[in-house]
Short mmCIF file of C-alpha atoms and ligand atoms in Angstrom, two decimals:
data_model
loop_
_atom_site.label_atom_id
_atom_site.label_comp_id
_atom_site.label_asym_id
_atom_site.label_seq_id
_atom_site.Cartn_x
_atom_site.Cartn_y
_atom_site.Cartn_z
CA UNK C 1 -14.76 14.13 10.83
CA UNK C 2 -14.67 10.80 8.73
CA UNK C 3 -13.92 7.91 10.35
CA UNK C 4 -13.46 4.36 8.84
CA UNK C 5 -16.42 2.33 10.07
CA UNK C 6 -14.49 -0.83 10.46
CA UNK C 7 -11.16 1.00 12.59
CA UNK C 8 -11.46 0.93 16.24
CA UNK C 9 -9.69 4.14 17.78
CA UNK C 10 -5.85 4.14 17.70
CA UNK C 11 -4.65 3.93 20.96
CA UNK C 12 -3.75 7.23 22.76
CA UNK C 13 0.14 6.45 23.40
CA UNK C 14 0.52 6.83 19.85
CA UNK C 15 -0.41 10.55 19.94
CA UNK C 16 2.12 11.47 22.21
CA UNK C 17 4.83 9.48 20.11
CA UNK C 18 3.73 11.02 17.32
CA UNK C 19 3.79 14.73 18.44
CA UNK C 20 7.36 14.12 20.00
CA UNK C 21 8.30 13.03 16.64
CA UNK C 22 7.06 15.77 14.98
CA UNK C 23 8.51 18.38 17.01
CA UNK C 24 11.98 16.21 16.52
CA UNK C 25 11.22 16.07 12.89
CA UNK C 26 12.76 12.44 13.36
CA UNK C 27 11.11 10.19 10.98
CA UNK C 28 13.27 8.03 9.10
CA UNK C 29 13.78 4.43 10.86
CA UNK C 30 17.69 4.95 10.32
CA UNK C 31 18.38 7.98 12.23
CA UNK C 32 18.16 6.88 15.15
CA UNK C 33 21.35 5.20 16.42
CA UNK C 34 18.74 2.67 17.81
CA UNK C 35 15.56 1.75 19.01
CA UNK C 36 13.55 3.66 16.38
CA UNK C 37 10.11 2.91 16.18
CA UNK C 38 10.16 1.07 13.30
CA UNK C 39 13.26 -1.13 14.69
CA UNK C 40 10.85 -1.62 18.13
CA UNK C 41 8.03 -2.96 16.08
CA UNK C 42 10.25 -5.09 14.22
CA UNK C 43 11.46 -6.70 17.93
CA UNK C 44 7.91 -6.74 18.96
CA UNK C 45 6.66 -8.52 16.34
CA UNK C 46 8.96 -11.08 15.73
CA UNK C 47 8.48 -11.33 19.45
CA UNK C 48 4.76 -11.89 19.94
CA UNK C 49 4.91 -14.05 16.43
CA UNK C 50 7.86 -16.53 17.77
CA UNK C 51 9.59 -16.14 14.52
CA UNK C 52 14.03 -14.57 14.80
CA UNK C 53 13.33 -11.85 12.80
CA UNK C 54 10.75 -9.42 11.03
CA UNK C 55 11.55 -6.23 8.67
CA UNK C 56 8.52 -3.34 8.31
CA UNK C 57 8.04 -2.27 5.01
CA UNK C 58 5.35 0.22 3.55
CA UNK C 59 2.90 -2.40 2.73
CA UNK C 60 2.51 -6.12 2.62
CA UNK C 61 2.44 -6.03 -1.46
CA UNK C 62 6.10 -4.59 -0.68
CA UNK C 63 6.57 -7.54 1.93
CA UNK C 64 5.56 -10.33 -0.66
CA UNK C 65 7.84 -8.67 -3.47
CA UNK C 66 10.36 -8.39 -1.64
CA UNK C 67 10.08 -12.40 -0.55
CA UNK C 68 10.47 -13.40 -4.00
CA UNK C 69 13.51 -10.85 -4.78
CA UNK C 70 14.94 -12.69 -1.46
CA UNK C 71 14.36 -15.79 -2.49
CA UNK C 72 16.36 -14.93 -5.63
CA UNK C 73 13.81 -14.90 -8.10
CA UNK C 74 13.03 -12.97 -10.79
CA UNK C 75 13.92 -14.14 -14.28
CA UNK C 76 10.01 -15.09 -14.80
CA UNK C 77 10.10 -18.09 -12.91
CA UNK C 78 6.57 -19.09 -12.38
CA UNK C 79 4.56 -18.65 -9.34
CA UNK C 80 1.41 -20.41 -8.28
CA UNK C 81 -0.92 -18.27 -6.54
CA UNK C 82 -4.63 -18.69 -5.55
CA UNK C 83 -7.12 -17.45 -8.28
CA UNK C 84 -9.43 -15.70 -5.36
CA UNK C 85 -6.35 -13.27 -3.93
CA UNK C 86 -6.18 -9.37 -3.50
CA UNK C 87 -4.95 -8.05 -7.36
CA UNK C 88 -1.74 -6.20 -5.26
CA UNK C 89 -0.72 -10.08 -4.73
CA UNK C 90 -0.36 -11.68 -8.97
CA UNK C 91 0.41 -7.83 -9.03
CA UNK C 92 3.47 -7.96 -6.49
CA UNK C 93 4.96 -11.06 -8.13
CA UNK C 94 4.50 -9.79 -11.73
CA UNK C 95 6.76 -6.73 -9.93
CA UNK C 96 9.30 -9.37 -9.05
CA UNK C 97 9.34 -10.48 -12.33
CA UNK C 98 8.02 -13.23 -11.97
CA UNK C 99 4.69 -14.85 -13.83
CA UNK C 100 1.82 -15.69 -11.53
CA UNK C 101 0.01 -19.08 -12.26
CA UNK C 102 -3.34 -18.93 -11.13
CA UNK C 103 -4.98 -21.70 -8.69
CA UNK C 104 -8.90 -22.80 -8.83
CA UNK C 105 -10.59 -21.91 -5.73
CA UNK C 106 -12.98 -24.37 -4.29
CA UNK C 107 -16.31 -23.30 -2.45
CA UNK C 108 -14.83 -22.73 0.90
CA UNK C 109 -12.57 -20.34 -0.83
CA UNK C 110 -9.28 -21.98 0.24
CA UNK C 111 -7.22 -23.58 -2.67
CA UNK C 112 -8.47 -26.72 -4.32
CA UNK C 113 -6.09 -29.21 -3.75
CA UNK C 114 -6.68 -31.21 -6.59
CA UNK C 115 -6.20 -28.07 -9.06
CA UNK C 116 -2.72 -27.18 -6.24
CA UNK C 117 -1.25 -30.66 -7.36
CA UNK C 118 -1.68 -30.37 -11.12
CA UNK C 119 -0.09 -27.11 -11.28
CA UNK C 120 2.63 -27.96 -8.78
CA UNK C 121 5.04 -29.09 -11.52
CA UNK C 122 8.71 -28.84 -12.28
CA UNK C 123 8.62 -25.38 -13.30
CA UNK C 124 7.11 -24.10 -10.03
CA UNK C 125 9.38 -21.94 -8.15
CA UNK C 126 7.36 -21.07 -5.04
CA UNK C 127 3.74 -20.41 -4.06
CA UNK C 128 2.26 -17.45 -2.66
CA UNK C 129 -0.15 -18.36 -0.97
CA UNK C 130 -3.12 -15.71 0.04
CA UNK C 131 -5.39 -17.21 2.96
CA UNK C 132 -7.81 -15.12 1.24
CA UNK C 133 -10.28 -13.32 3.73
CA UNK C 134 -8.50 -15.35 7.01
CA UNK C 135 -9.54 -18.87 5.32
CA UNK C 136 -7.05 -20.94 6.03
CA UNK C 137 -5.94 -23.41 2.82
CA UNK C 138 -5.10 -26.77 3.87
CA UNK C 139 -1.50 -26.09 5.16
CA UNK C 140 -0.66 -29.77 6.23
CA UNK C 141 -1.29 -30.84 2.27
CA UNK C 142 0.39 -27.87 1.00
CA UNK C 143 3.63 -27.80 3.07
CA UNK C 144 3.73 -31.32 2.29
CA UNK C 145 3.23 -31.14 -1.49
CA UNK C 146 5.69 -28.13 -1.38
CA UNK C 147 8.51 -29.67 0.99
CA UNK C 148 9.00 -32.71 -1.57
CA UNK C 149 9.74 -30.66 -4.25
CA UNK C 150 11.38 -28.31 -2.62
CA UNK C 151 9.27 -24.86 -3.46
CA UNK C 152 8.85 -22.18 -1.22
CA UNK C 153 5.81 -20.85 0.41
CA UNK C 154 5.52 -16.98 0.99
CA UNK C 155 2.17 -17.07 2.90
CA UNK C 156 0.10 -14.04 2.56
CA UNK C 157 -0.98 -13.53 5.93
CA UNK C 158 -2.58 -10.05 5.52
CA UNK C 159 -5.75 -11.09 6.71
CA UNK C 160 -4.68 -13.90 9.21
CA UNK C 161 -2.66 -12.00 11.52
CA UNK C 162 -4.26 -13.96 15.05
CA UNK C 163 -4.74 -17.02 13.34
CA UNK C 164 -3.54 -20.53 14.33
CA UNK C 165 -2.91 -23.82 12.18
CA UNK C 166 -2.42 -26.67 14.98
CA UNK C 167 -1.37 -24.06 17.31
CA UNK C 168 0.76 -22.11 15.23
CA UNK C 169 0.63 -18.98 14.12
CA UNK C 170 -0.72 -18.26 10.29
CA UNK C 171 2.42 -17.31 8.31
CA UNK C 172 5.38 -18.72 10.47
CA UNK C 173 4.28 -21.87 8.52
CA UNK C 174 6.09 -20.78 5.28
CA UNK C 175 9.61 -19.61 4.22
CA UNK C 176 8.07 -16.07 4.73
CA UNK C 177 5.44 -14.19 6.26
CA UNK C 178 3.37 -11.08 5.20
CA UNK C 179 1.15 -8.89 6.81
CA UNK C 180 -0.31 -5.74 6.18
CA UNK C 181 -1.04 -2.61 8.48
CA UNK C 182 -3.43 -1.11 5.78
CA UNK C 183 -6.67 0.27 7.50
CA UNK C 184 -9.24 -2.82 6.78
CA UNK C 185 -6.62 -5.44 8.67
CA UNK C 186 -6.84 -6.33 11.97
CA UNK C 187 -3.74 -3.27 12.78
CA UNK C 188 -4.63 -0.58 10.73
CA UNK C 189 -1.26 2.09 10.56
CA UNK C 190 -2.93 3.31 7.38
CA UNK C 191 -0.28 1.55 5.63
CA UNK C 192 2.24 -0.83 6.53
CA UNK C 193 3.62 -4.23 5.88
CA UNK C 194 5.59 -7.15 7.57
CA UNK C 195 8.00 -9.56 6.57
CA UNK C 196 8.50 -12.37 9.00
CA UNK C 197 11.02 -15.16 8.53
CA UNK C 198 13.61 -17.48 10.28
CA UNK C 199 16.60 -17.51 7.51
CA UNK C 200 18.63 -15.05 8.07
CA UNK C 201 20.45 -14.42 4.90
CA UNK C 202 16.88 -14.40 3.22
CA UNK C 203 15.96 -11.76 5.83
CA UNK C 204 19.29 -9.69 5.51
CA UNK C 205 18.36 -9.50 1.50
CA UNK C 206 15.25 -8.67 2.13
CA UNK C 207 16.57 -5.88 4.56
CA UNK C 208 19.15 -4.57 2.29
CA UNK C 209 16.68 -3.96 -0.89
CA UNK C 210 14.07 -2.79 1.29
CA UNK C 211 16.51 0.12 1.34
CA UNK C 212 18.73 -0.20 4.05
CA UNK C 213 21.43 1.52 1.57
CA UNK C 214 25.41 1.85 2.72
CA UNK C 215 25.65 0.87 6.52
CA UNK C 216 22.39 1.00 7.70
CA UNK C 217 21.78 -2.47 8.02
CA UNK C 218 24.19 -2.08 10.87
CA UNK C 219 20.87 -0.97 12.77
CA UNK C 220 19.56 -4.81 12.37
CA UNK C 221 21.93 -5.96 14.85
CA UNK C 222 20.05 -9.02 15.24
CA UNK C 223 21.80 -10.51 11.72
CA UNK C 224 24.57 -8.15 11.35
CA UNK C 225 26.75 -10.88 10.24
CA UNK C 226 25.08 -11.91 6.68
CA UNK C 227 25.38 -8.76 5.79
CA UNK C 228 29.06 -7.79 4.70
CA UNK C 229 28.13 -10.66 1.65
CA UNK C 230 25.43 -8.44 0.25
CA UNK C 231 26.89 -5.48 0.39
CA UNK C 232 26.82 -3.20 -2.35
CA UNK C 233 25.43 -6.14 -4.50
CA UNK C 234 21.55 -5.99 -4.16
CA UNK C 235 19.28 -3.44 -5.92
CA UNK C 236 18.04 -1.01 -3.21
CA UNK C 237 13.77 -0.64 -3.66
CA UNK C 238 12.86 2.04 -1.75
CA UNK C 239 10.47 0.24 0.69
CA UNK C 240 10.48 1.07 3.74
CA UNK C 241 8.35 2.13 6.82
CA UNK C 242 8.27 5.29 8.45
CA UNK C 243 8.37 6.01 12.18
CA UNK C 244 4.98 7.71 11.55
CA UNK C 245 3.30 4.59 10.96
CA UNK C 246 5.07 2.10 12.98
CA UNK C 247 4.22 4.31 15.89
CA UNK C 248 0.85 3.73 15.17
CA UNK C 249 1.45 0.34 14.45
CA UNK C 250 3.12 -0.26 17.76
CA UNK C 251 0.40 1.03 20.24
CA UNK C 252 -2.02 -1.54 18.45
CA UNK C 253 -0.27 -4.66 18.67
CA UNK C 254 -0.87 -5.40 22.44
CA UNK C 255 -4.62 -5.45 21.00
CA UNK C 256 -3.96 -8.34 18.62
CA UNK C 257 -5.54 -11.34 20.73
CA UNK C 258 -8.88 -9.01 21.98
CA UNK C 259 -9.40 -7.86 18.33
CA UNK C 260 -8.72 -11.64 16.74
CA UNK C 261 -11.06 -13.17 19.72
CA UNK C 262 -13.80 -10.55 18.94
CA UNK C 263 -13.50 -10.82 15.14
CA UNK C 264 -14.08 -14.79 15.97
CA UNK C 265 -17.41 -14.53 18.28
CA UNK C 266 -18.54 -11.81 16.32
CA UNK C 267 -18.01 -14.19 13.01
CA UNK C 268 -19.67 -17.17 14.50
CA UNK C 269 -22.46 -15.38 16.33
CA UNK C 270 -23.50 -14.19 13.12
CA UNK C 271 -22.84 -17.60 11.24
CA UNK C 272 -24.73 -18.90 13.56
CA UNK C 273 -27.98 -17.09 12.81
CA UNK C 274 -27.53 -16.85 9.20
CA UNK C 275 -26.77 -21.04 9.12
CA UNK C 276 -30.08 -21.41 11.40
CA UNK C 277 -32.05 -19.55 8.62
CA UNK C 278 -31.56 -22.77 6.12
CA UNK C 279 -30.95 -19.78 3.50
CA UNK C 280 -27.16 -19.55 3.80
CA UNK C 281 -23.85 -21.56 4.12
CA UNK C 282 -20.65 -20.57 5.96
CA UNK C 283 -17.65 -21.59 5.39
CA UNK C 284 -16.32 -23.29 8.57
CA UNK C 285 -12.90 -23.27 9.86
CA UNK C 286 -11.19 -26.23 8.84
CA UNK C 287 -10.24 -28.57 12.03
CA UNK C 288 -6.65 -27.08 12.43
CA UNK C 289 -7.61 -23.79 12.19
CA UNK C 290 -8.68 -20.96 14.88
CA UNK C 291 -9.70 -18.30 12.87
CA UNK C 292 -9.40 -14.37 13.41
CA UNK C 293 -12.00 -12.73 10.94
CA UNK C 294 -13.12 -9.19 10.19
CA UNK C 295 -15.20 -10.28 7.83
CA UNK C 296 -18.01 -12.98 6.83
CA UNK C 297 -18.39 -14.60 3.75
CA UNK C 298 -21.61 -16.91 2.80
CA UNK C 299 -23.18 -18.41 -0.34
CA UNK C 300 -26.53 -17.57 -0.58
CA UNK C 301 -28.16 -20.76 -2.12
CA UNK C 302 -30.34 -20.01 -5.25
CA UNK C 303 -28.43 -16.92 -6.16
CA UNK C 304 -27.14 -18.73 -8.93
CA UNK C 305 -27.75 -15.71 -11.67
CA UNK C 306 -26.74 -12.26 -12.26
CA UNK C 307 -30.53 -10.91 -11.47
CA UNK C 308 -31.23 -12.80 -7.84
CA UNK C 309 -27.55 -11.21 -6.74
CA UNK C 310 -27.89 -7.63 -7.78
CA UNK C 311 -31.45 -7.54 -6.16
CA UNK C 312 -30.04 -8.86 -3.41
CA UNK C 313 -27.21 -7.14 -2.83
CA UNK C 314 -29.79 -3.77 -3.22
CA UNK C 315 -32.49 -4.91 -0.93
CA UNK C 316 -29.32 -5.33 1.48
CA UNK C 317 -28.00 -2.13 1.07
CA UNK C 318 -31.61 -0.62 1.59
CA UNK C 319 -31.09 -2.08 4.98
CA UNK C 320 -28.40 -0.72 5.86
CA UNK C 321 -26.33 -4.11 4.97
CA UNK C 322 -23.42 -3.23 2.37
CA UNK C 323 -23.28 -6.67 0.78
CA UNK C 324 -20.43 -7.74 -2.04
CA UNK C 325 -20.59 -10.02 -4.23
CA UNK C 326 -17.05 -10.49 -5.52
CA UNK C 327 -18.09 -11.85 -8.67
CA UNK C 328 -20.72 -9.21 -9.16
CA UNK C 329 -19.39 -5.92 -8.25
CA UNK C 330 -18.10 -3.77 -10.84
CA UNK C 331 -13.97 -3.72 -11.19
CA UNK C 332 -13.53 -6.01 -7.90
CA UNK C 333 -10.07 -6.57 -7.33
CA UNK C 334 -10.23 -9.86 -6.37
CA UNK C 335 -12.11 -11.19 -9.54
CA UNK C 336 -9.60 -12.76 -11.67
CA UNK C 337 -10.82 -11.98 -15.11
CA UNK C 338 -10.38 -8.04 -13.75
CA UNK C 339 -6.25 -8.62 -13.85
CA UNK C 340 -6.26 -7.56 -17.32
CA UNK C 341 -2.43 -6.64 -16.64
CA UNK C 342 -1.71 -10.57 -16.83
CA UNK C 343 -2.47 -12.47 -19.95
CA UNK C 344 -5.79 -14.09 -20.26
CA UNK C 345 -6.63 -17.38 -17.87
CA UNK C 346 -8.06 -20.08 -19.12
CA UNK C 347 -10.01 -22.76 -17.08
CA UNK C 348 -10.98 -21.68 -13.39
CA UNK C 349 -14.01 -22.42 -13.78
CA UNK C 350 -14.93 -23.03 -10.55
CA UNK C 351 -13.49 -20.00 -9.02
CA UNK C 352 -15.52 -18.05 -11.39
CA UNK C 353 -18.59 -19.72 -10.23
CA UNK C 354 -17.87 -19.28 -6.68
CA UNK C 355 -16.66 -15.70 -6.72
CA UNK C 356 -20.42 -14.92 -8.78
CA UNK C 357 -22.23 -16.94 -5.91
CA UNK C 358 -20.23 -15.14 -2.85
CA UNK C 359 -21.75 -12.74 -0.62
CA UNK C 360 -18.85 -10.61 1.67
CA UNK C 361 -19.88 -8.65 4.48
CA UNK C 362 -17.15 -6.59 6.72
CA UNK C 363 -17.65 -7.17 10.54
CA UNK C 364 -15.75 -4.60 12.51
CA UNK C 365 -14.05 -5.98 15.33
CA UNK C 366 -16.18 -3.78 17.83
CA UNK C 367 -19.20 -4.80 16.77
CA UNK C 368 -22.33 -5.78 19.66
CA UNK C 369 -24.45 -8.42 19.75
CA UNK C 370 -27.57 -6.14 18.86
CA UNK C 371 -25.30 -4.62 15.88
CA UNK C 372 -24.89 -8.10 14.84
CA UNK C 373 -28.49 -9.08 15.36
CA UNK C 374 -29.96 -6.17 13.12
CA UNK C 375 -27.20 -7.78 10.55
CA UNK C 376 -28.05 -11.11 10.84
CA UNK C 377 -32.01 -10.48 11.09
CA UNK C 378 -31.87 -7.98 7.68
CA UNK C 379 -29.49 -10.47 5.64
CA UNK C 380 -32.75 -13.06 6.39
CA UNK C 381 -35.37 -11.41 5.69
CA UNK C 382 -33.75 -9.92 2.16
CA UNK C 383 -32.62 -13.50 1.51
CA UNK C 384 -36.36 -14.93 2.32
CA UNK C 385 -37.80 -11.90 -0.30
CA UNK C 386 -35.27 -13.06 -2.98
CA UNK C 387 -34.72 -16.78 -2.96
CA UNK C 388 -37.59 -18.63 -4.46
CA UNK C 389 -38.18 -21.13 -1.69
CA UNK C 390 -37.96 -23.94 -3.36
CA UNK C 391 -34.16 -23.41 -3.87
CA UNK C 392 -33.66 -22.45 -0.71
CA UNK C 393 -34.65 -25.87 0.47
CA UNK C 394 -32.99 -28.29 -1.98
CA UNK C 395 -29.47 -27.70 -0.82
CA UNK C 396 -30.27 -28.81 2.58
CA UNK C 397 -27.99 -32.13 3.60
CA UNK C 398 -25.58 -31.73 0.17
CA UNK C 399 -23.69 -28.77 1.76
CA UNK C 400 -19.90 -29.62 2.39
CA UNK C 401 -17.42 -27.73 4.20
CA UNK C 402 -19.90 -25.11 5.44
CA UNK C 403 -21.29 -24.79 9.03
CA UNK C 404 -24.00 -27.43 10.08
CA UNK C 405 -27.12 -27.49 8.31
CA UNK C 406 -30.16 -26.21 9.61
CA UNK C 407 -30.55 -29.26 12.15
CA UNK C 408 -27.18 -29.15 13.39
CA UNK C 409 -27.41 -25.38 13.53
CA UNK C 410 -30.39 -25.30 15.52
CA UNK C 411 -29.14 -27.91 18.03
CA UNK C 412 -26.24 -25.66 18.46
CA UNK C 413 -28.42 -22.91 19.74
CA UNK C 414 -30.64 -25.13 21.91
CA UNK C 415 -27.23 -25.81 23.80
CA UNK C 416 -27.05 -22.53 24.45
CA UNK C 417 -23.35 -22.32 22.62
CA UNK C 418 -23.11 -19.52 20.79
CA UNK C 419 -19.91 -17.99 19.37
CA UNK C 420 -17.40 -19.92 20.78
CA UNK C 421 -19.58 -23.54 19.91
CA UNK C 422 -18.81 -22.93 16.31
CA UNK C 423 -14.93 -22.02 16.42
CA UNK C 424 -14.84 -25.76 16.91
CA UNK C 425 -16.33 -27.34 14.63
C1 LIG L 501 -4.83 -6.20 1.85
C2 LIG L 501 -4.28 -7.42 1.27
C3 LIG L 501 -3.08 -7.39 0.56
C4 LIG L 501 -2.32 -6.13 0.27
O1 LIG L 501 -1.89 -5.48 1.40
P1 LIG L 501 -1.25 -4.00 1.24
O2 LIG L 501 -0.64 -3.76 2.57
O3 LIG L 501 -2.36 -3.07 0.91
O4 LIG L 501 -0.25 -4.09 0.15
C5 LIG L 501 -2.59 -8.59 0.08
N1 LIG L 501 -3.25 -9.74 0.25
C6 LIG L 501 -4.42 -9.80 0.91
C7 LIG L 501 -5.07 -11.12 1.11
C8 LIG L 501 -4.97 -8.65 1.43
O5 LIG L 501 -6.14 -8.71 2.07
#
C-alpha cells in the first residue's frame, strides 16, 4: 500500500459514510432533498470559519476562478497576483479571463509592499492574493491600499487554513476566501476546494456557475432569495464537489486546530535548531500573524549559486532530507519564468533571486520531536559540509525579518522555550 508521507489517516467515520453511499449510489450533492454531505460541509465550514456562507467546489483553483467570474470579471481586466504563487493560481485567473500581473516577492516570501503599491494602479481590478506556503503578506497594508481604491481581494488561503491575522481567521479578511482539500493541505479529501464569503449575491453567482443548474440552488437555502435574479443568466462551469470527497472532508475538519497547533510547534521546534546553527534564516511570523504550517522554508546563507544548491539539495537527500529549492528544481510550478502560458515578465528581480536562494522542506503534521531532530541535525551538518564558513558567518546581525540570530536564538533555548517561544516573536 502507498501512502502519502505527509497525510495523517482519514478518520474512520468517513468509511462508514462512504460505504453507505456507495451501496445508495447517492453521490451528487443535489439529490438529496437536503443535508447532503457536501451541503453539511458547506454549514460546517462557514460555521467553524465565522463567515454566512461557503460553497465546495472540486478544487480551490475552481474556488479562485470562480471569485473572479463572481465578482463580474472577465473581459481581461488585470489582476495583481504574487510572483511566488502555485502556477493553478495566474493559471485560474487567466481561466477567468482575466490577465495576471505579477508582484515581486521580498525575502520573507510575502509580497513586497513597495513593488504592491506601484502596481496597484487604476487599471487594477482585484488582487489575488496567495499567502504562499502559510506566510502571511502584510494584510493591514494591503486591505488598506486595496479599500481606497476600491479593489477586491480574493485571498488564497490554500495553505492558511488555521491561520490568524489579529485574531482573525486567514481568508475572511478579503471579499473571498479559498481553500483547498488537495492531499498536501492541512484537510486532504484528495481534492476539494472552498469558497468562503459574506456577500450574498457574490456567493449565489458563485453557486449558480459552480453548476447548481435549473432549481438546484433551491438546496442553498441559506440565500435562496438572490437567486431568482440570476436565473438562467450565468454560464454554468461544471465545478462542483462530490459527496465522495466532502465526506472525507467532513470527518477531518474537527482536526483543524490539533493539526494547525502541531504544524506550528513542529515549524518552530525545527526553526529553532536550524536558526541556533548560525547557518540558516527563517522567516518569522509577522507580529499579527499565528501561523499554521506544514511546511518550512529557510535561506541557506552562502548558497548564492547554482553549484552550492544542487550539492546541497543532494547531500540532503542522501540523508534522507528531500530538500527544494524552488528556484532550482527542474519545471517547479511556483517559479515564475516556468508560466510559459503567460507572456514573458519582465523585472522581478528579486523574486527570482529569492526563489534560487530558498530551501522548502514538507513537515507532516504528525511529525515527533526525534523525527524532527534527525531533520534538523542532517539539514546542519549538510549545510556545515557545503557553506564555506566564511559566508556562513558574514550574514550574522544584517538578517531582517527572519528568526533571531544566533544570539537571540540561543537565549531562546537557554529559557527553555521551545516551540511555542517562537510563535511570538
Ligand atoms: C495547492 C494550492 C493551490 C491550488 O489548490 P488546488 O485545490 O489544487 O486547486 C493554490 N494556491 C496555493 C497557494 C496552493 O498551495
Amino acid at each position: 500500500m502507498k501512502t502519502i508521507p505527509h497525510a495523517e489517516p482519514v478518520p474512520s467515520e468517513a468509511a462508514t459514510e462512504v460505504l453507505a453511499m456507495l451501496q445508495s449510489g447517492d453521490l451528487f450533492r443535489y439529490t438529496a432533498d437536503a443535508d447532503s454531505p457536501v451541503t453539511r460541509l458547506e454549514k460546517e465550514f462557514a460555521r467553524i470559519m465565522d463567515v454566512p456562507f461557503a460553497l465546495a467546489v472540486n478544487s480551490c483553483s475552481s474556488a479562485i476562478f470562480l471569485s473572479l467570474k463572481a465578482l463580474g470579471l472577465g473581459s481581461g481586466e488585470s489582476v495583481l497576483v504574487p510572483a511566488f504563487t502555485f502556477a493553478a493560481v495566474p493559471s485560474s485567473i487567466v481561466h477567468a479571463g482575466c490577465k495576471p500581473v505579477l508582484v515581486d516577492t521580498g525575502s520573507d516570501l510575502r509580497l513586497d509592499m513597495d513593488d504592491f503599491r506601484r502596481k496597484l494602479t487604476s487599471g487594477i481590478r482585484a488582487v489575488v492574493l496567495s499567502h504562499m506556503r502559510g506566510h502571511t503578506s502584510d494584510m493591514d497594508a494591503i486591505m488598506e491600499a486595496c479599500q481606497d481604491r476600491d479593489v477586491p481581494i480574493v485571498e488564497d488561503a490554500a495553505h492558511s487554513l488555521g491561520t490568524t491575522w489579529s485574531g482573525r481567521k486567514v481568508g475572511t479578511l478579503g471579499r473571498v476566501g479559498c481553500f483547498s482539500f488537495q492531499s498536501y493541505k492541512l484537510i486532504n479529501a484528495g481534492e476539494g476546494g472552498m469558497l468562503i464569503a459574506s456577500d450574498p449575491d457574490l456567493v449565489a453567482r458563485a453557486i449558480i456557475m459552480s453548476g447548481a443548474y435549473e432549481h438546484n440552488w433551491e438546496k442553498h437555502a441559506i440565500v435562496n432569495a438572490r437567486f431568482v435574479e440570476w436565473q438562467n443568466k450565468l454560464p454554468l462551469f461544471g465545478l462542483r464537489m462530490s459527496n465522495l470527497g466532502a465526506a472525507v472532508a467532513l470527518s477531518q475538519l474537527p482536526d483543524v486546530p490539533r493539526r494547525a497547533r502541531n504544524g506550528r510547534e513542529n515549524h518552530d521546534y525545527l526553526a529553532t535548531k536550524l536558526t541556533a546553527s548560525g547557518l540558516f534564516q527563517v522567516p518569522k511570523p509577522l507580529p499579527q500573524e499565528v501561523r499554521a504550517p506544514d511546511s518550512i522554508q529557510f535561506l541557506l546563507n552562502g548558497l548564492d549559486n547554482a553549484e552550492d544548491a544542487a550539492v546541497f539539495q543532494q547531500l540532503a537527500e542522501k540523508k534522507g532530507v528531500n530538500v527544494q529549492i524552488f528556484g532550482h528544481s527542474r519545471d517547479n510550478a511556483r517559479a515564475f519564468w516556468n508560466w510559459k502560458f503567460l507572456e514573458e515578465q519582465k523585472g522581478l528581480s528579486q523574486t527570482r533571486e529569492v526563489l534560487m536562494r530558498t530551501c522548502d522542506v514538507r513537515l507532516p503534521v504528525h511529525l515527533q520531536k526525534a523525527e524532527l531532530d534527525r531533520i534538523g541535525g542532517a539539514l546542519v551538518e549538510v549545510a556545515q559540509a557545503v557553506v564555506p564558513a566564511k559566508r556562513s558567518m558574514c550574514w550574522q546581525g544584517s538578517a531582517n525579518g527572519v528568526y533571531g540570530d544566533r544570539v537571540e536564538a540561543m537565549n531562546d533555548s537557554t529559557t527553555g522555550q521551545q516551540s511555542s517561544g517562537l510563535a511570538g516573536l
